[in-house]
Amino acid sequence: MKGHELWNKIKAFSVKAAKATWSFLKKVGLACGHGLKKFFTGSGFRSAVPSFLSIGLGLVFGIFTMFIIWLLVRWKVFDVVNDPKFFLGVTKLLMGGFNQGMYSVGYMLYRAAPLILTGLSVGFAFKTGLFNIGAPGQLVVGSLAALLVGVKLQLAAPWHWMLCLLAGMAAGAIWAFIVGLFKSVFNVHEVVASIMMNYIAMYFTFWAIENLGIQNQFCIRTGPNRWTCSLAPNSVTVLSTAALPKGLAEFFGGYSLNIGIVIALIAVVVMYIILHKTTLGYQLKAAGFNREASRYAGMNTKRNIILSMVIAGMLAGLGGAVAIMVSDKRMFLEEGLMSAEFMSLGFDGISIALLGISEPIGIALAGLFLAFIRQGGDYMDLANYMKELADVITSVIIYFSALSVVLYQWISKRKAKKKTLLKGEEGSDER
């Protein structure tokens, strides 16, 4: 009898627990459904639709190009030493940062850090009505300042690498301040001033490396106890105490991933808070939307222009510091190498800002995506495709992004106009 009663109690408890669990899951499902509906019908998702479309179209274009190359080789239109492997190439491209497991994921995150920071620099300026095409120059002077502090000062970690980061941010801010000053005081367009400052930054860096004692040397043994040393066309590297910590290396398969990606993500959060949760962010965005209206409202537009450029330059300078504060990273005295290794990171920031619709979270995702695709491009030579095809795909994505934004705005205006006409016709029928 006691066993029968115990069984009934267990059964009743099980039924109650099952009903409570079902009720809870039902509420969670409704909440998730409402959240998803709100997400997909919200303005944030609608504004991101052009980016999603451009990514899809860019990847389709890249895969189609790979197929055409494979087809032309099969038809003997081109004579090549090694035939391209289409399916392997597509797999390597789409696998991106997962081609070699955690090792390639670590390298992807390492590459993404300065891209995210330069994207934030350009995107922040976009949000405030400015076009910071000077991010490459600000990044270069930020790298130079971090390199000088990382070589010339003898400090213990973590103070040394923290000071290098601050030096990079300060140098980028000062470089952008000049552009903001010309814009606000003399009404010189920021695009013109920024482009000029980019070249000044590059050649000033060449001079600084050669004359401030940070040029690298290589020595050749020419006899017993005799060495001949010459200056190399690059800089020295930062001291070990100035290099960013590599605490994430073991988790990512031994690759020396540093905390650069953590710094970049912290910058994303800070910029999101400034833009969307502070009075300063509201004032800067208001000046970007309508400078005359913000001036009429009593805002100091000249100060806002300078401040916007300073913050943008600070982010680009931080990206430069993160890029150079690696144990084996050097700056070059040759224009082509400097452009490829450092200046290109600044120009990539423009692409990332466009793809991320100038929103901090969108920029973080766009920076990770760009690093992901380029990581896939590095493995495409295993399928006998040139890795530069990944850069072609990225360029096409940016073109599609710009075109899709214009097309999406045109379609939205057409829909709004159609709704207005329909409402007008309904009103006339009621009368």
Short mmCIF file of C-alpha atoms in Angstrom, two decimals:
data_model
loop_
_atom_site.label_atom_id
_atom_site.label_comp_id
_atom_site.label_asym_id
_atom_site.label_seq_id
_atom_site.Cartn_x
_atom_site.Cartn_y
_atom_site.Cartn_z
CA MET A 1 0.00 0.00 0.00
CA LYS A 2 2.79 2.37 0.89
CA GLY A 3 4.54 1.57 -2.38
CA HIS A 4 1.33 2.31 -4.32
CA GLU A 5 0.95 5.71 -2.57
CA LEU A 6 4.59 6.56 -3.23
CA TRP A 7 4.14 5.71 -6.90
CA ASN A 8 1.05 7.97 -7.12
CA LYS A 9 2.98 10.84 -5.52
CA ILE A 10 5.88 10.39 -7.95
CA LYS A 11 3.44 10.25 -10.86
CA ALA A 12 1.61 13.42 -9.72
CA PHE A 13 4.91 15.23 -9.21
CA SER A 14 6.12 14.16 -12.67
CA VAL A 15 2.92 15.45 -14.28
CA LYS A 16 3.24 18.80 -12.48
CA ALA A 17 6.90 19.09 -13.41
CA ALA A 18 6.14 18.27 -17.05
CA LYS A 19 3.36 20.89 -17.15
CA ALA A 20 5.58 23.52 -15.54
CA THR A 21 8.44 22.73 -17.94
CA TRP A 22 6.09 22.90 -20.92
CA SER A 23 4.67 26.22 -19.70
CA PHE A 24 8.18 27.61 -19.22
CA LEU A 25 9.34 26.44 -22.66
CA LYS A 26 6.20 27.89 -24.21
CA LYS A 27 6.90 31.28 -22.62
CA VAL A 28 10.54 31.13 -23.71
CA GLY A 29 9.47 30.20 -27.23
CA LEU A 30 7.00 33.08 -27.39
CA ALA A 31 9.61 35.49 -26.03
CA CYS A 32 12.22 34.26 -28.53
CA GLY A 33 9.69 34.44 -31.34
CA HIS A 34 8.75 37.97 -30.37
CA GLY A 35 12.42 38.88 -30.10
CA LEU A 36 13.24 37.41 -33.49
CA LYS A 37 10.23 39.13 -35.05
CA LYS A 38 11.30 42.43 -33.52
CA PHE A 39 14.87 41.87 -34.73
CA PHE A 40 13.93 41.01 -38.31
CA THR A 41 11.34 43.80 -38.60
CA GLY A 42 13.38 46.42 -36.74
CA SER A 43 15.20 49.33 -38.32
CA GLY A 44 18.60 47.87 -37.40
CA PHE A 45 18.04 44.71 -39.41
CA ARG A 46 16.52 46.62 -42.33
CA SER A 47 19.56 48.88 -42.52
CA ALA A 48 21.82 45.80 -42.45
CA VAL A 49 20.01 44.08 -45.34
CA PRO A 50 22.23 45.74 -48.01
CA SER A 51 25.34 44.41 -46.27
CA PHE A 52 23.96 40.87 -46.15
CA LEU A 53 22.96 41.06 -49.80
CA SER A 54 26.35 42.40 -50.86
CA ILE A 55 28.19 39.64 -48.97
CA GLY A 56 26.05 36.99 -50.64
CA LEU A 57 26.42 38.49 -54.11
CA GLY A 58 30.17 38.98 -53.63
CA LEU A 59 30.67 35.35 -52.66
CA VAL A 60 28.55 34.18 -55.60
CA PHE A 61 30.63 36.37 -57.92
CA GLY A 62 33.86 34.93 -56.50
CA ILE A 63 32.72 31.33 -56.82
CA PHE A 64 31.47 31.99 -60.37
CA THR A 65 34.86 33.52 -61.26
CA MET A 66 36.63 30.46 -59.88
CA PHE A 67 34.34 28.23 -61.94
CA ILE A 68 35.05 30.21 -65.15
CA ILE A 69 38.81 29.93 -64.54
CA TRP A 70 38.48 26.18 -63.97
CA LEU A 71 36.34 25.83 -67.11
CA LEU A 72 38.77 27.79 -69.32
CA VAL A 73 41.68 25.66 -68.12
CA ARG A 74 39.70 22.46 -68.79
CA TRP A 75 38.96 23.70 -72.33
CA LYS A 76 42.69 24.37 -72.84
CA VAL A 77 42.13 28.09 -73.38
CA PHE A 78 44.95 28.72 -70.90
CA ASP A 79 48.07 26.63 -70.42
CA VAL A 80 48.96 26.28 -66.74
CA VAL A 81 51.42 24.11 -64.88
CA ASN A 82 48.92 22.98 -62.24
CA ASP A 83 45.22 22.74 -63.03
CA PRO A 84 42.95 24.59 -60.55
CA LYS A 85 40.80 22.40 -58.31
CA PHE A 86 37.42 24.11 -58.26
CA PHE A 87 35.67 22.28 -55.42
CA LEU A 88 38.75 22.34 -53.19
CA GLY A 89 39.19 26.06 -53.88
CA VAL A 90 35.58 26.86 -52.95
CA THR A 91 35.92 24.77 -49.79
CA LYS A 92 39.11 26.55 -48.74
CA LEU A 93 37.56 29.97 -49.43
CA LEU A 94 34.36 29.31 -47.48
CA MET A 95 36.19 27.59 -44.62
CA GLY A 96 38.13 30.84 -44.12
CA GLY A 97 39.48 31.02 -40.60
CA PHE A 98 38.58 27.38 -39.86
CA ASN A 99 40.91 25.73 -42.39
CA GLN A 100 43.39 24.61 -39.73
CA GLY A 101 41.20 24.54 -36.68
CA MET A 102 42.03 26.76 -33.72
CA TYR A 103 45.41 27.75 -35.19
CA SER A 104 43.85 29.54 -38.16
CA VAL A 105 41.08 30.96 -35.93
CA GLY A 106 43.80 32.54 -33.79
CA TYR A 107 45.50 34.04 -36.83
CA MET A 108 42.15 35.35 -38.08
CA LEU A 109 41.51 37.11 -34.76
CA TYR A 110 45.05 38.52 -34.81
CA ARG A 111 44.42 40.00 -38.28
CA ALA A 112 40.98 41.29 -37.34
CA ALA A 113 42.09 43.48 -34.39
CA PRO A 114 43.63 46.44 -36.32
CA LEU A 115 40.93 46.10 -39.02
CA ILE A 116 38.18 46.56 -36.43
CA LEU A 117 39.93 49.57 -34.89
CA THR A 118 40.44 51.35 -38.22
CA GLY A 119 36.87 50.49 -39.17
CA LEU A 120 35.69 52.11 -35.92
CA SER A 121 37.77 55.17 -36.77
CA VAL A 122 36.17 55.65 -40.18
CA GLY A 123 32.71 54.61 -38.99
CA PHE A 124 32.74 57.05 -36.06
CA ALA A 125 33.63 59.87 -38.42
CA PHE A 126 30.85 58.77 -40.81
CA LYS A 127 28.36 58.92 -37.94
CA THR A 128 29.36 62.52 -37.23
CA GLY A 129 29.17 63.64 -40.86
CA LEU A 130 32.90 63.41 -41.67
CA PHE A 131 34.88 61.20 -44.05
CA ASN A 132 38.07 60.17 -42.30
CA ILE A 133 40.06 58.96 -45.29
CA GLY A 134 43.12 59.92 -43.24
CA ALA A 135 42.92 56.72 -41.15
CA PRO A 136 45.99 55.24 -42.95
CA GLY A 137 48.18 58.19 -41.94
CA GLN A 138 46.85 58.21 -38.39
CA LEU A 139 47.55 54.47 -38.15
CA VAL A 140 51.13 54.92 -39.40
CA VAL A 141 51.98 57.68 -36.92
CA GLY A 142 50.34 55.63 -34.18
CA SER A 143 52.59 52.69 -35.09
CA LEU A 144 55.64 54.98 -35.14
CA ALA A 145 54.87 56.46 -31.71
CA ALA A 146 54.30 53.01 -30.20
CA LEU A 147 57.53 51.78 -31.79
CA LEU A 148 59.56 54.70 -30.41
CA VAL A 149 58.19 54.21 -26.89
CA GLY A 150 58.60 50.45 -27.21
CA VAL A 151 62.28 50.77 -28.17
CA LYS A 152 63.58 53.87 -26.41
CA LEU A 153 62.04 53.41 -22.95
CA GLN A 154 63.13 50.70 -20.52
CA LEU A 155 60.10 49.82 -18.44
CA ALA A 156 58.61 46.69 -16.95
CA ALA A 157 55.48 45.05 -18.30
CA PRO A 158 52.58 45.81 -18.21
CA TRP A 159 53.41 49.50 -17.87
CA HIS A 160 55.58 49.47 -20.98
CA TRP A 161 53.01 48.09 -23.40
CA MET A 162 50.25 50.20 -21.83
CA LEU A 163 52.34 53.32 -22.41
CA CYS A 164 52.93 52.23 -26.02
CA LEU A 165 49.17 51.98 -26.56
CA LEU A 166 48.64 55.45 -25.08
CA ALA A 167 51.44 56.85 -27.27
CA GLY A 168 49.82 55.39 -30.39
CA MET A 169 46.43 56.83 -29.47
CA ALA A 170 47.94 60.26 -28.73
CA ALA A 171 49.86 60.35 -32.03
CA GLY A 172 46.77 59.39 -34.05
CA ALA A 173 44.68 61.99 -32.20
CA ILE A 174 47.21 64.76 -32.86
CA TRP A 175 47.43 63.85 -36.55
CA ALA A 176 43.63 63.93 -36.88
CA PHE A 177 43.41 67.14 -34.84
CA ILE A 178 45.26 68.97 -37.63
CA VAL A 179 42.62 67.83 -40.16
CA GLY A 180 39.78 68.79 -37.81
CA LEU A 181 41.33 72.21 -37.22
CA PHE A 182 41.62 72.92 -40.94
CA LYS A 183 38.01 71.76 -41.42
CA SER A 184 36.47 73.80 -38.60
CA VAL A 185 38.53 77.00 -38.85
CA PHE A 186 39.48 77.28 -42.55
CA ASN A 187 36.67 75.12 -44.02
CA VAL A 188 39.19 72.88 -45.81
CA HIS A 189 37.44 69.66 -46.79
CA GLU A 190 38.59 66.79 -44.59
CA VAL A 191 39.09 64.47 -47.58
CA VAL A 192 41.64 66.79 -49.18
CA ALA A 193 43.46 67.49 -45.92
CA SER A 194 43.42 63.81 -44.87
CA ILE A 195 44.87 62.51 -48.13
CA MET A 196 47.72 65.02 -47.92
CA MET A 197 48.35 64.07 -44.30
CA ASN A 198 48.56 60.38 -45.27
CA TYR A 199 51.61 60.97 -47.45
CA ILE A 200 53.17 63.33 -44.92
CA ALA A 201 52.75 60.60 -42.28
CA MET A 202 54.43 57.97 -44.44
CA TYR A 203 57.47 60.05 -45.38
CA PHE A 204 57.79 61.47 -41.88
CA THR A 205 57.92 57.85 -40.63
CA PHE A 206 60.71 57.08 -43.13
CA TRP A 207 62.69 60.04 -41.81
CA ALA A 208 62.07 59.09 -38.16
CA ILE A 209 63.21 55.50 -38.65
CA GLU A 210 66.45 56.64 -40.32
CA ASN A 211 67.27 59.50 -37.95
CA LEU A 212 65.91 58.57 -34.53
CA GLY A 213 67.97 55.42 -34.03
CA ILE A 214 65.32 52.77 -34.67
CA GLN A 215 66.59 51.48 -38.03
CA ASN A 216 67.50 47.80 -38.08
CA GLN A 217 71.03 46.56 -38.75
CA PHE A 218 72.27 43.28 -40.17
CA CYS A 219 75.85 42.09 -39.76
CA ILE A 220 77.91 39.68 -41.89
CA ARG A 221 81.02 37.93 -40.64
CA THR A 222 83.90 38.83 -42.97
CA GLY A 223 86.77 37.24 -41.08
CA PRO A 224 88.01 36.06 -37.71
CA ASN A 225 86.51 38.34 -35.06
CA ARG A 226 85.49 40.72 -37.82
CA TRP A 227 81.94 41.74 -38.71
CA THR A 228 80.61 44.15 -41.31
CA CYS A 229 77.30 45.77 -40.39
CA SER A 230 74.89 47.60 -42.68
CA LEU A 231 71.58 49.34 -42.20
CA ALA A 232 68.52 47.31 -43.22
CA PRO A 233 65.55 48.89 -45.04
CA ASN A 234 63.29 48.42 -42.02
CA SER A 235 62.97 49.26 -38.35
CA VAL A 236 63.84 47.35 -35.24
CA THR A 237 61.10 45.54 -33.31
CA VAL A 238 59.67 46.59 -29.95
CA LEU A 239 61.23 45.24 -26.77
CA SER A 240 59.70 42.14 -25.23
CA THR A 241 58.19 44.23 -22.41
CA ALA A 242 56.43 46.42 -24.99
CA ALA A 243 54.92 43.54 -26.98
CA LEU A 244 51.26 42.79 -26.25
CA PRO A 245 50.75 39.77 -23.97
CA LYS A 246 50.12 36.42 -25.70
CA GLY A 247 47.92 34.81 -23.07
CA LEU A 248 45.59 33.30 -25.67
CA ALA A 249 48.30 31.37 -27.53
CA GLU A 250 47.80 27.97 -25.88
CA PHE A 251 44.07 27.93 -26.54
CA PHE A 252 44.58 28.71 -30.22
CA GLY A 253 46.90 25.86 -31.12
CA GLY A 254 50.17 27.55 -30.24
CA TYR A 255 49.74 30.60 -32.47
CA SER A 256 51.02 33.75 -30.76
CA LEU A 257 47.64 35.48 -30.59
CA ASN A 258 47.92 38.57 -28.39
CA ILE A 259 45.29 40.62 -26.59
CA GLY A 260 44.80 42.93 -29.59
CA ILE A 261 41.38 41.43 -30.35
CA VAL A 262 40.33 42.03 -26.72
CA ILE A 263 41.40 45.68 -27.01
CA ALA A 264 39.46 46.01 -30.26
CA LEU A 265 36.28 44.55 -28.73
CA ILE A 266 36.58 46.85 -25.71
CA ALA A 267 36.85 49.78 -28.14
CA VAL A 268 33.67 48.53 -29.88
CA VAL A 269 31.75 48.58 -26.57
CA VAL A 270 33.11 52.03 -25.61
CA MET A 271 32.21 53.52 -29.00
CA TYR A 272 28.72 52.01 -28.84
CA ILE A 273 28.15 53.59 -25.42
CA ILE A 274 29.50 56.97 -26.56
CA LEU A 275 27.40 57.05 -29.72
CA HIS A 276 24.12 55.74 -28.32
CA LYS A 277 24.13 56.34 -24.56
CA THR A 278 25.79 59.73 -23.98
CA THR A 279 24.96 63.38 -24.58
CA LEU A 280 28.30 63.84 -26.33
CA GLY A 281 27.43 61.12 -28.84
CA TYR A 282 24.04 62.72 -29.49
CA GLN A 283 25.63 66.11 -30.10
CA LEU A 284 28.28 64.69 -32.44
CA LYS A 285 25.67 62.74 -34.44
CA ALA A 286 23.37 65.79 -34.55
CA ALA A 287 26.20 67.86 -35.99
CA GLY A 288 26.72 65.16 -38.59
CA PHE A 289 23.07 64.96 -39.59
CA ASN A 290 22.52 68.71 -39.88
CA ARG A 291 25.28 71.13 -38.94
CA GLU A 292 23.14 74.26 -39.31
CA ALA A 293 20.34 72.86 -37.14
CA SER A 294 22.77 71.83 -34.42
CA ARG A 295 24.35 75.29 -34.49
CA TYR A 296 20.86 76.82 -34.19
CA ALA A 297 20.22 74.53 -31.18
CA GLY A 298 23.24 76.06 -29.44
CA MET A 299 25.81 73.34 -30.06
CA ASN A 300 29.43 74.26 -30.69
CA THR A 301 29.81 72.72 -34.16
CA LYS A 302 33.46 73.72 -34.59
CA ARG A 303 34.39 72.01 -31.35
CA ASN A 304 32.36 68.95 -32.37
CA ILE A 305 34.18 68.67 -35.70
CA ILE A 306 37.58 68.76 -34.02
CA LEU A 307 36.48 66.36 -31.29
CA SER A 308 35.06 63.89 -33.83
CA MET A 309 38.32 63.86 -35.77
CA VAL A 310 40.38 63.51 -32.59
CA ILE A 311 38.38 60.47 -31.44
CA ALA A 312 38.58 58.95 -34.93
CA GLY A 313 42.34 59.55 -35.03
CA MET A 314 42.73 58.06 -31.56
CA LEU A 315 41.08 54.83 -32.74
CA ALA A 316 43.23 54.63 -35.87
CA GLY A 317 46.37 55.32 -33.81
CA LEU A 318 45.37 52.56 -31.42
CA GLY A 319 45.01 50.23 -34.42
CA GLY A 320 48.52 51.16 -35.50
CA ALA A 321 49.91 50.48 -32.04
CA VAL A 322 48.22 47.07 -31.92
CA ALA A 323 49.63 46.26 -35.36
CA ILE A 324 53.27 47.06 -34.46
CA MET A 325 53.36 45.73 -30.89
CA VAL A 326 54.24 42.21 -31.98
CA SER A 327 57.60 40.60 -31.31
CA ASP A 328 58.51 40.15 -34.99
CA LYS A 329 56.75 43.14 -36.60
CA ARG A 330 58.77 45.87 -38.35
CA MET A 331 58.04 49.09 -40.24
CA PHE A 332 59.53 49.43 -43.72
CA LEU A 333 61.46 52.16 -45.52
CA GLU A 334 60.07 51.17 -48.92
CA GLU A 335 56.85 52.82 -50.08
CA GLY A 336 55.29 49.67 -51.53
CA LEU A 337 55.89 47.56 -48.42
CA MET A 338 54.75 50.34 -46.09
CA SER A 339 51.54 50.70 -48.11
CA ALA A 340 50.91 46.95 -48.17
CA GLU A 341 51.66 46.32 -44.48
CA PHE A 342 50.31 49.44 -42.76
CA MET A 343 48.60 51.98 -45.04
CA SER A 344 46.32 49.29 -46.46
CA LEU A 345 44.93 48.62 -42.97
CA GLY A 346 43.66 52.19 -42.86
CA PHE A 347 42.04 51.96 -46.28
CA ASP A 348 40.47 48.64 -45.28
CA GLY A 349 38.81 50.56 -42.47
CA ILE A 350 36.72 52.42 -45.07
CA SER A 351 35.47 49.14 -46.50
CA ILE A 352 34.70 47.76 -43.04
CA ALA A 353 32.82 50.92 -42.02
CA LEU A 354 30.69 50.74 -45.17
CA LEU A 355 29.98 47.05 -44.72
CA GLY A 356 29.21 47.51 -41.01
CA ILE A 357 26.88 50.48 -41.74
CA SER A 358 29.07 52.60 -39.42
CA GLU A 359 27.67 50.88 -36.32
CA PRO A 360 30.25 49.62 -33.79
CA ILE A 361 28.79 46.10 -33.57
CA GLY A 362 28.39 45.91 -37.35
CA ILE A 363 31.99 47.09 -37.79
CA ALA A 364 33.24 44.35 -35.43
CA LEU A 365 31.39 41.71 -37.46
CA ALA A 366 32.59 43.22 -40.76
CA GLY A 367 36.21 43.24 -39.54
CA LEU A 368 35.96 39.59 -38.51
CA PHE A 369 34.38 38.71 -41.86
CA LEU A 370 37.11 40.47 -43.85
CA ALA A 371 39.81 38.66 -41.84
CA PHE A 372 37.88 35.40 -42.32
CA ILE A 373 37.73 35.75 -46.13
CA ARG A 374 41.38 36.74 -46.40
CA GLN A 375 42.34 33.81 -44.22
CA GLY A 376 40.49 31.57 -46.67
CA GLY A 377 42.34 33.25 -49.54
CA ASP A 378 45.67 32.29 -47.96
CA TYR A 379 44.76 28.61 -48.37
CA MET A 380 43.49 28.87 -51.95
CA ASP A 381 46.94 28.27 -53.41
CA LEU A 382 46.51 24.67 -52.21
CA ALA A 383 43.81 24.44 -54.91
CA ASN A 384 46.08 26.22 -57.46
CA TYR A 385 44.14 29.51 -57.26
CA MET A 386 45.82 32.85 -56.54
CA LYS A 387 45.17 34.09 -53.01
CA GLU A 388 44.55 37.60 -54.39
CA LEU A 389 41.16 36.31 -55.51
CA ALA A 390 40.01 36.86 -51.91
CA ASP A 391 40.86 40.58 -52.29
CA VAL A 392 38.85 40.66 -55.54
CA ILE A 393 35.87 39.15 -53.72
CA THR A 394 36.23 41.70 -50.91
CA SER A 395 36.32 44.57 -53.44
CA VAL A 396 33.21 43.27 -55.19
CA ILE A 397 31.41 42.99 -51.85
CA ILE A 398 32.17 46.66 -51.11
CA TYR A 399 30.94 47.73 -54.56
CA PHE A 400 27.76 45.72 -54.09
CA SER A 401 27.38 47.21 -50.61
CA ALA A 402 27.49 50.78 -51.93
CA LEU A 403 25.13 49.95 -54.81
CA SER A 404 22.71 47.98 -52.63
CA VAL A 405 22.44 50.86 -50.14
CA VAL A 406 21.42 53.21 -52.94
CA LEU A 407 19.03 50.60 -54.40
CA TYR A 408 17.54 49.79 -50.98
CA GLN A 409 16.92 53.49 -50.25
CA TRP A 410 15.28 53.93 -53.66
CA ILE A 411 12.98 50.93 -53.08
CA SER A 412 12.09 52.18 -49.58
CA LYS A 413 11.20 55.62 -50.95
CA ARG A 414 9.08 54.01 -53.69
CA LYS A 415 7.21 51.94 -51.09
CA ALA A 416 6.65 54.95 -48.84
CA LYS A 417 5.38 57.00 -51.78
CA LYS A 418 3.03 54.18 -52.80
CA LYS A 419 1.62 53.94 -49.26
CA THR A 420 1.05 57.70 -49.19
CA LEU A 421 -0.82 57.55 -52.50
CA LEU A 422 -2.96 54.63 -51.29
CA LYS A 423 -3.84 56.49 -48.08
CA GLY A 424 -4.77 59.54 -50.13
CA GLU A 425 -7.06 57.48 -52.38
CA GLU A 426 -8.73 55.86 -49.33
CA GLY A 427 -9.33 59.30 -47.82
CA SER A 428 -10.92 60.59 -51.02
CA ASP A 429 -13.20 57.51 -51.24
CA GLU A 430 -14.44 58.05 -47.67
CA ARG A 431 -15.43 61.61 -48.53
#
